[in-house]
Amino acid sequence: MKITVNKIDLTIPEQHKSLSLLNYLRDVLGLTGTKYGCGQGLCGACTVHLDGQAVRACQTSIEEIDGQAVTTIEGLSVNGLHPLQKIWIKNAVPQCGYCQAGQLMSASALLKENSQPSTAEIRNAMSGNLCRCGTYPKIEAAINEVVRGG
């Protein structure tokens, strides 16, 4: 079986087919930007894009994604400065930062699907991503700033 991770084509060895996407990314590929949070798909820390859609890597098995493309936080931008990342830095959005890769991946999937979301649509799209530090107002403001062309 084959998958593409951050635009690199990979063949999955038999011994890795039973892994979750999260474990494959972190433990096999060393892409540690995707975080383990709850392990149950509830917190959003492990959010990646699968064929452009935000998914929970902890709940996605390698076996079920044959032929699909995965994008992690490391692959969100060629130079690491996606417009969301620039605004996140400018506005000092994160506190501890643990959830931020998942937050950015969810936000970027939203903006790819809807470049002009309303505040309600932003809140709805981001509602599955938990932040223990409570930076929700900063996250929402940063997404709105990108929407406004900031």
mmCIF file with all atom_site columns, C-alpha atoms in Angstrom:
data_model
loop_
_atom_site.group_PDB
_atom_site.id
_atom_site.type_symbol
_atom_site.label_atom_id
_atom_site.label_alt_id
_atom_site.label_comp_id
_atom_site.label_asym_id
_atom_site.label_entity_id
_atom_site.label_seq_id
_atom_site.pdbx_PDB_ins_code
_atom_site.Cartn_x
_atom_site.Cartn_y
_atom_site.Cartn_z
_atom_site.occupancy
_atom_site.B_iso_or_equiv
_atom_site.pdbx_formal_charge
_atom_site.auth_seq_id
_atom_site.auth_comp_id
_atom_site.auth_asym_id
_atom_site.auth_atom_id
_atom_site.pdbx_PDB_model_num
ATOM 1   C CA . MET A 1 1   ? 0.000   0.000  0.000  1.00 0.00 ? 1   MET A CA 1
ATOM 2   C CA . LYS A 1 2   ? 1.054   3.562  -0.668 1.00 0.00 ? 2   LYS A CA 1
ATOM 3   C CA . ILE A 1 3   ? 0.310   6.950  0.828  1.00 0.00 ? 3   ILE A CA 1
ATOM 4   C CA . THR A 1 4   ? 1.676   10.433 0.304  1.00 0.00 ? 4   THR A CA 1
ATOM 5   C CA . VAL A 1 5   ? 2.837   12.399 3.340  1.00 0.00 ? 5   VAL A CA 1
ATOM 6   C CA . ASN A 1 6   ? 3.645   16.071 2.847  1.00 0.00 ? 6   ASN A CA 1
ATOM 7   C CA . LYS A 1 7   ? 3.972   15.473 -0.907 1.00 0.00 ? 7   LYS A CA 1
ATOM 8   C CA . ILE A 1 8   ? 6.385   12.544 -0.480 1.00 0.00 ? 8   ILE A CA 1
ATOM 9   C CA . ASP A 1 9   ? 5.201   9.192  -1.827 1.00 0.00 ? 9   ASP A CA 1
ATOM 10  C CA . LEU A 1 10  ? 5.697   6.332  0.620  1.00 0.00 ? 10  LEU A CA 1
ATOM 11  C CA . THR A 1 11  ? 5.223   2.586  0.500  1.00 0.00 ? 11  THR A CA 1
ATOM 12  C CA . ILE A 1 12  ? 3.987   1.256  3.823  1.00 0.00 ? 12  ILE A CA 1
ATOM 13  C CA . PRO A 1 13  ? 5.802   -1.868 5.018  1.00 0.00 ? 13  PRO A CA 1
ATOM 14  C CA . GLU A 1 14  ? 3.634   -4.725 6.274  1.00 0.00 ? 14  GLU A CA 1
ATOM 15  C CA . GLN A 1 15  ? 4.723   -4.227 9.904  1.00 0.00 ? 15  GLN A CA 1
ATOM 16  C CA . HIS A 1 16  ? 3.370   -0.649 9.933  1.00 0.00 ? 16  HIS A CA 1
ATOM 17  C CA . LYS A 1 17  ? -0.068  -1.295 8.420  1.00 0.00 ? 17  LYS A CA 1
ATOM 18  C CA . SER A 1 18  ? -1.682  -1.878 11.818 1.00 0.00 ? 18  SER A CA 1
ATOM 19  C CA . LEU A 1 19  ? -0.511  1.461  13.255 1.00 0.00 ? 19  LEU A CA 1
ATOM 20  C CA . SER A 1 20  ? -2.677  4.497  13.681 1.00 0.00 ? 20  SER A CA 1
ATOM 21  C CA . LEU A 1 21  ? -1.787  7.361  11.382 1.00 0.00 ? 21  LEU A CA 1
ATOM 22  C CA . LEU A 1 22  ? -0.682  9.320  14.458 1.00 0.00 ? 22  LEU A CA 1
ATOM 23  C CA . ASN A 1 23  ? 1.765   6.628  15.554 1.00 0.00 ? 23  ASN A CA 1
ATOM 24  C CA . TYR A 1 24  ? 3.079   6.184  12.028 1.00 0.00 ? 24  TYR A CA 1
ATOM 25  C CA . LEU A 1 25  ? 3.691   9.911  11.632 1.00 0.00 ? 25  LEU A CA 1
ATOM 26  C CA . ARG A 1 26  ? 5.345   10.376 15.015 1.00 0.00 ? 26  ARG A CA 1
ATOM 27  C CA . ASP A 1 27  ? 7.129   7.089  15.648 1.00 0.00 ? 27  ASP A CA 1
ATOM 28  C CA . VAL A 1 28  ? 8.084   5.964  12.153 1.00 0.00 ? 28  VAL A CA 1
ATOM 29  C CA . LEU A 1 29  ? 8.456   9.212  10.200 1.00 0.00 ? 29  LEU A CA 1
ATOM 30  C CA . GLY A 1 30  ? 9.544   11.426 13.104 1.00 0.00 ? 30  GLY A CA 1
ATOM 31  C CA . LEU A 1 31  ? 6.913   14.060 12.302 1.00 0.00 ? 31  LEU A CA 1
ATOM 32  C CA . THR A 1 32  ? 6.274   15.067 15.895 1.00 0.00 ? 32  THR A CA 1
ATOM 33  C CA . GLY A 1 33  ? 4.345   18.272 15.190 1.00 0.00 ? 33  GLY A CA 1
ATOM 34  C CA . THR A 1 34  ? 1.179   16.186 15.226 1.00 0.00 ? 34  THR A CA 1
ATOM 35  C CA . LYS A 1 35  ? 0.453   15.662 18.917 1.00 0.00 ? 35  LYS A CA 1
ATOM 36  C CA . TYR A 1 36  ? -1.074  12.859 20.946 1.00 0.00 ? 36  TYR A CA 1
ATOM 37  C CA . GLY A 1 37  ? -3.804  14.359 23.099 1.00 0.00 ? 37  GLY A CA 1
ATOM 38  C CA . CYS A 1 38  ? -6.627  12.116 24.191 1.00 0.00 ? 38  CYS A CA 1
ATOM 39  C CA . GLY A 1 39  ? -6.229  9.138  21.848 1.00 0.00 ? 39  GLY A CA 1
ATOM 40  C CA . GLN A 1 40  ? -9.989  9.112  21.269 1.00 0.00 ? 40  GLN A CA 1
ATOM 41  C CA . GLY A 1 41  ? -10.422 11.757 18.576 1.00 0.00 ? 41  GLY A CA 1
ATOM 42  C CA . LEU A 1 42  ? -12.006 14.222 20.986 1.00 0.00 ? 42  LEU A CA 1
ATOM 43  C CA . CYS A 1 43  ? -9.397  16.940 21.543 1.00 0.00 ? 43  CYS A CA 1
ATOM 44  C CA . GLY A 1 44  ? -8.070  17.718 18.057 1.00 0.00 ? 44  GLY A CA 1
ATOM 45  C CA . ALA A 1 45  ? -4.364  17.801 18.965 1.00 0.00 ? 45  ALA A CA 1
ATOM 46  C CA . CYS A 1 46  ? -3.682  15.128 16.336 1.00 0.00 ? 46  CYS A CA 1
ATOM 47  C CA . THR A 1 47  ? -5.528  16.849 13.475 1.00 0.00 ? 47  THR A CA 1
ATOM 48  C CA . VAL A 1 48  ? -3.990  16.410 10.032 1.00 0.00 ? 48  VAL A CA 1
ATOM 49  C CA . HIS A 1 49  ? -5.373  16.756 6.518  1.00 0.00 ? 49  HIS A CA 1
ATOM 50  C CA . LEU A 1 50  ? -6.361  13.629 4.620  1.00 0.00 ? 50  LEU A CA 1
ATOM 51  C CA . ASP A 1 51  ? -6.956  14.527 0.985  1.00 0.00 ? 51  ASP A CA 1
ATOM 52  C CA . GLY A 1 52  ? -7.549  18.098 2.185  1.00 0.00 ? 52  GLY A CA 1
ATOM 53  C CA . GLN A 1 53  ? -10.047 17.255 4.937  1.00 0.00 ? 53  GLN A CA 1
ATOM 54  C CA . ALA A 1 54  ? -9.268  17.679 8.639  1.00 0.00 ? 54  ALA A CA 1
ATOM 55  C CA . VAL A 1 55  ? -9.188  14.269 10.368 1.00 0.00 ? 55  VAL A CA 1
ATOM 56  C CA . ARG A 1 56  ? -8.038  12.907 13.707 1.00 0.00 ? 56  ARG A CA 1
ATOM 57  C CA . ALA A 1 57  ? -4.841  10.947 13.132 1.00 0.00 ? 57  ALA A CA 1
ATOM 58  C CA . CYS A 1 58  ? -5.272  8.987  16.371 1.00 0.00 ? 58  CYS A CA 1
ATOM 59  C CA . GLN A 1 59  ? -8.501  7.474  15.037 1.00 0.00 ? 59  GLN A CA 1
ATOM 60  C CA . THR A 1 60  ? -7.316  6.883  11.471 1.00 0.00 ? 60  THR A CA 1
ATOM 61  C CA . SER A 1 61  ? -5.588  3.609  10.688 1.00 0.00 ? 61  SER A CA 1
ATOM 62  C CA . ILE A 1 62  ? -2.864  3.348  8.086  1.00 0.00 ? 62  ILE A CA 1
ATOM 63  C CA . GLU A 1 63  ? -4.768  0.489  6.440  1.00 0.00 ? 63  GLU A CA 1
ATOM 64  C CA . GLU A 1 64  ? -7.766  2.688  5.656  1.00 0.00 ? 64  GLU A CA 1
ATOM 65  C CA . ILE A 1 65  ? -5.862  5.456  3.853  1.00 0.00 ? 65  ILE A CA 1
ATOM 66  C CA . ASP A 1 66  ? -4.245  3.545  0.988  1.00 0.00 ? 66  ASP A CA 1
ATOM 67  C CA . GLY A 1 67  ? -3.636  5.877  -1.937 1.00 0.00 ? 67  GLY A CA 1
ATOM 68  C CA . GLN A 1 68  ? -4.507  9.040  -0.029 1.00 0.00 ? 68  GLN A CA 1
ATOM 69  C CA . ALA A 1 69  ? -2.511  12.188 0.720  1.00 0.00 ? 69  ALA A CA 1
ATOM 70  C CA . VAL A 1 70  ? -1.708  13.275 4.273  1.00 0.00 ? 70  VAL A CA 1
ATOM 71  C CA . THR A 1 71  ? -0.575  16.766 5.196  1.00 0.00 ? 71  THR A CA 1
ATOM 72  C CA . THR A 1 72  ? 0.821   17.437 8.657  1.00 0.00 ? 72  THR A CA 1
ATOM 73  C CA . ILE A 1 73  ? 1.716   20.732 10.293 1.00 0.00 ? 73  ILE A CA 1
ATOM 74  C CA . GLU A 1 74  ? 5.238   20.234 8.926  1.00 0.00 ? 74  GLU A CA 1
ATOM 75  C CA . GLY A 1 75  ? 3.818   20.144 5.397  1.00 0.00 ? 75  GLY A CA 1
ATOM 76  C CA . LEU A 1 76  ? 1.239   22.908 5.760  1.00 0.00 ? 76  LEU A CA 1
ATOM 77  C CA . SER A 1 77  ? 3.584   25.361 4.063  1.00 0.00 ? 77  SER A CA 1
ATOM 78  C CA . VAL A 1 78  ? 6.742   24.841 2.066  1.00 0.00 ? 78  VAL A CA 1
ATOM 79  C CA . ASN A 1 79  ? 8.614   27.441 4.120  1.00 0.00 ? 79  ASN A CA 1
ATOM 80  C CA . GLY A 1 80  ? 6.665   27.029 7.365  1.00 0.00 ? 80  GLY A CA 1
ATOM 81  C CA . LEU A 1 81  ? 4.899   30.340 7.010  1.00 0.00 ? 81  LEU A CA 1
ATOM 82  C CA . HIS A 1 82  ? 1.316   29.645 6.001  1.00 0.00 ? 82  HIS A CA 1
ATOM 83  C CA . PRO A 1 83  ? -0.757  32.845 6.380  1.00 0.00 ? 83  PRO A CA 1
ATOM 84  C CA . LEU A 1 84  ? -2.305  31.379 9.527  1.00 0.00 ? 84  LEU A CA 1
ATOM 85  C CA . GLN A 1 85  ? 1.118   30.630 10.980 1.00 0.00 ? 85  GLN A CA 1
ATOM 86  C CA . LYS A 1 86  ? 2.231   34.218 10.322 1.00 0.00 ? 86  LYS A CA 1
ATOM 87  C CA . ILE A 1 87  ? -0.835  35.631 12.118 1.00 0.00 ? 87  ILE A CA 1
ATOM 88  C CA . TRP A 1 88  ? -0.476  33.083 14.954 1.00 0.00 ? 88  TRP A CA 1
ATOM 89  C CA . ILE A 1 89  ? 3.079   34.338 15.541 1.00 0.00 ? 89  ILE A CA 1
ATOM 90  C CA . LYS A 1 90  ? 2.220   38.026 15.096 1.00 0.00 ? 90  LYS A CA 1
ATOM 91  C CA . ASN A 1 91  ? -0.622  37.808 17.621 1.00 0.00 ? 91  ASN A CA 1
ATOM 92  C CA . ALA A 1 92  ? 1.143   35.463 20.075 1.00 0.00 ? 92  ALA A CA 1
ATOM 93  C CA . VAL A 1 93  ? -1.831  33.097 19.913 1.00 0.00 ? 93  VAL A CA 1
ATOM 94  C CA . PRO A 1 94  ? -0.419  30.065 21.761 1.00 0.00 ? 94  PRO A CA 1
ATOM 95  C CA . GLN A 1 95  ? 0.389   29.813 25.409 1.00 0.00 ? 95  GLN A CA 1
ATOM 96  C CA . CYS A 1 96  ? 1.715   26.304 26.008 1.00 0.00 ? 96  CYS A CA 1
ATOM 97  C CA . GLY A 1 97  ? 1.376   25.530 22.297 1.00 0.00 ? 97  GLY A CA 1
ATOM 98  C CA . TYR A 1 98  ? 0.506   21.843 22.638 1.00 0.00 ? 98  TYR A CA 1
ATOM 99  C CA . CYS A 1 99  ? -2.802  22.048 20.774 1.00 0.00 ? 99  CYS A CA 1
ATOM 100 C CA . GLN A 1 100 ? -1.712  24.631 18.241 1.00 0.00 ? 100 GLN A CA 1
ATOM 101 C CA . ALA A 1 101 ? -0.698  22.287 15.403 1.00 0.00 ? 101 ALA A CA 1
ATOM 102 C CA . GLY A 1 102 ? -4.175  20.758 15.514 1.00 0.00 ? 102 GLY A CA 1
ATOM 103 C CA . GLN A 1 103 ? -5.754  24.192 15.757 1.00 0.00 ? 103 GLN A CA 1
ATOM 104 C CA . LEU A 1 104 ? -3.821  25.379 12.700 1.00 0.00 ? 104 LEU A CA 1
ATOM 105 C CA . MET A 1 105 ? -4.680  22.265 10.716 1.00 0.00 ? 105 MET A CA 1
ATOM 106 C CA . SER A 1 106 ? -8.396  22.636 11.481 1.00 0.00 ? 106 SER A CA 1
ATOM 107 C CA . ALA A 1 107 ? -8.325  26.353 10.688 1.00 0.00 ? 107 ALA A CA 1
ATOM 108 C CA . SER A 1 108 ? -6.466  25.843 7.417  1.00 0.00 ? 108 SER A CA 1
ATOM 109 C CA . ALA A 1 109 ? -8.922  23.121 6.333  1.00 0.00 ? 109 ALA A CA 1
ATOM 110 C CA . LEU A 1 110 ? -11.784 25.523 7.086  1.00 0.00 ? 110 LEU A CA 1
ATOM 111 C CA . LEU A 1 111 ? -10.224 28.346 5.067  1.00 0.00 ? 111 LEU A CA 1
ATOM 112 C CA . LYS A 1 112 ? -9.450  26.025 2.164  1.00 0.00 ? 112 LYS A CA 1
ATOM 113 C CA . GLU A 1 113 ? -13.122 25.026 2.058  1.00 0.00 ? 113 GLU A CA 1
ATOM 114 C CA . ASN A 1 114 ? -14.534 28.485 2.856  1.00 0.00 ? 114 ASN A CA 1
ATOM 115 C CA . SER A 1 115 ? -12.260 31.497 2.416  1.00 0.00 ? 115 SER A CA 1
ATOM 116 C CA . GLN A 1 116 ? -14.788 33.877 3.982  1.00 0.00 ? 116 GLN A CA 1
ATOM 117 C CA . PRO A 1 117 ? -16.315 32.067 6.962  1.00 0.00 ? 117 PRO A CA 1
ATOM 118 C CA . SER A 1 118 ? -18.512 33.926 9.403  1.00 0.00 ? 118 SER A CA 1
ATOM 119 C CA . THR A 1 119 ? -17.580 34.029 13.067 1.00 0.00 ? 119 THR A CA 1
ATOM 120 C CA . ALA A 1 120 ? -20.239 31.376 13.703 1.00 0.00 ? 120 ALA A CA 1
ATOM 121 C CA . GLU A 1 121 ? -18.721 29.145 11.009 1.00 0.00 ? 121 GLU A CA 1
ATOM 122 C CA . ILE A 1 122 ? -15.267 29.618 12.512 1.00 0.00 ? 122 ILE A CA 1
ATOM 123 C CA . ARG A 1 123 ? -16.546 28.702 15.964 1.00 0.00 ? 123 ARG A CA 1
ATOM 124 C CA . ASN A 1 124 ? -18.323 25.648 14.584 1.00 0.00 ? 124 ASN A CA 1
ATOM 125 C CA . ALA A 1 125 ? -15.294 24.455 12.608 1.00 0.00 ? 125 ALA A CA 1
ATOM 126 C CA . MET A 1 126 ? -12.967 24.935 15.568 1.00 0.00 ? 126 MET A CA 1
ATOM 127 C CA . SER A 1 127 ? -15.308 23.519 18.207 1.00 0.00 ? 127 SER A CA 1
ATOM 128 C CA . GLY A 1 128 ? -13.673 20.086 18.068 1.00 0.00 ? 128 GLY A CA 1
ATOM 129 C CA . ASN A 1 129 ? -10.252 21.444 19.025 1.00 0.00 ? 129 ASN A CA 1
ATOM 130 C CA . LEU A 1 130 ? -9.661  21.824 22.727 1.00 0.00 ? 130 LEU A CA 1
ATOM 131 C CA . CYS A 1 131 ? -7.210  24.289 24.258 1.00 0.00 ? 131 CYS A CA 1
ATOM 132 C CA . ARG A 1 132 ? -6.398  23.781 27.925 1.00 0.00 ? 132 ARG A CA 1
ATOM 133 C CA . CYS A 1 133 ? -4.935  27.281 28.099 1.00 0.00 ? 133 CYS A CA 1
ATOM 134 C CA . GLY A 1 134 ? -8.187  28.831 26.866 1.00 0.00 ? 134 GLY A CA 1
ATOM 135 C CA . THR A 1 135 ? -6.768  30.797 23.947 1.00 0.00 ? 135 THR A CA 1
ATOM 136 C CA . TYR A 1 136 ? -10.038 30.467 22.016 1.00 0.00 ? 136 TYR A CA 1
ATOM 137 C CA . PRO A 1 137 ? -10.549 34.248 21.649 1.00 0.00 ? 137 PRO A CA 1
ATOM 138 C CA . LYS A 1 138 ? -7.035  34.651 20.223 1.00 0.00 ? 138 LYS A CA 1
ATOM 139 C CA . ILE A 1 139 ? -7.520  31.697 17.872 1.00 0.00 ? 139 ILE A CA 1
ATOM 140 C CA . GLU A 1 140 ? -10.818 33.092 16.602 1.00 0.00 ? 140 GLU A CA 1
ATOM 141 C CA . ALA A 1 141 ? -9.354  36.589 16.221 1.00 0.00 ? 141 ALA A CA 1
ATOM 142 C CA . ALA A 1 142 ? -6.365  35.227 14.291 1.00 0.00 ? 142 ALA A CA 1
ATOM 143 C CA . ILE A 1 143 ? -8.577  33.299 11.873 1.00 0.00 ? 143 ILE A CA 1
ATOM 144 C CA . ASN A 1 144 ? -10.754 36.388 11.392 1.00 0.00 ? 144 ASN A CA 1
ATOM 145 C CA . GLU A 1 145 ? -7.643  38.452 10.697 1.00 0.00 ? 145 GLU A CA 1
ATOM 146 C CA . VAL A 1 146 ? -6.577  36.031 7.964  1.00 0.00 ? 146 VAL A CA 1
ATOM 147 C CA . VAL A 1 147 ? -10.105 36.157 6.520  1.00 0.00 ? 147 VAL A CA 1
ATOM 148 C CA . ARG A 1 148 ? -9.870  39.963 6.419  1.00 0.00 ? 148 ARG A CA 1
ATOM 149 C CA . GLY A 1 149 ? -6.546  39.725 4.582  1.00 0.00 ? 149 GLY A CA 1
ATOM 150 C CA . GLY A 1 150 ? -4.329  40.429 7.624  1.00 0.00 ? 150 GLY A CA 1
#
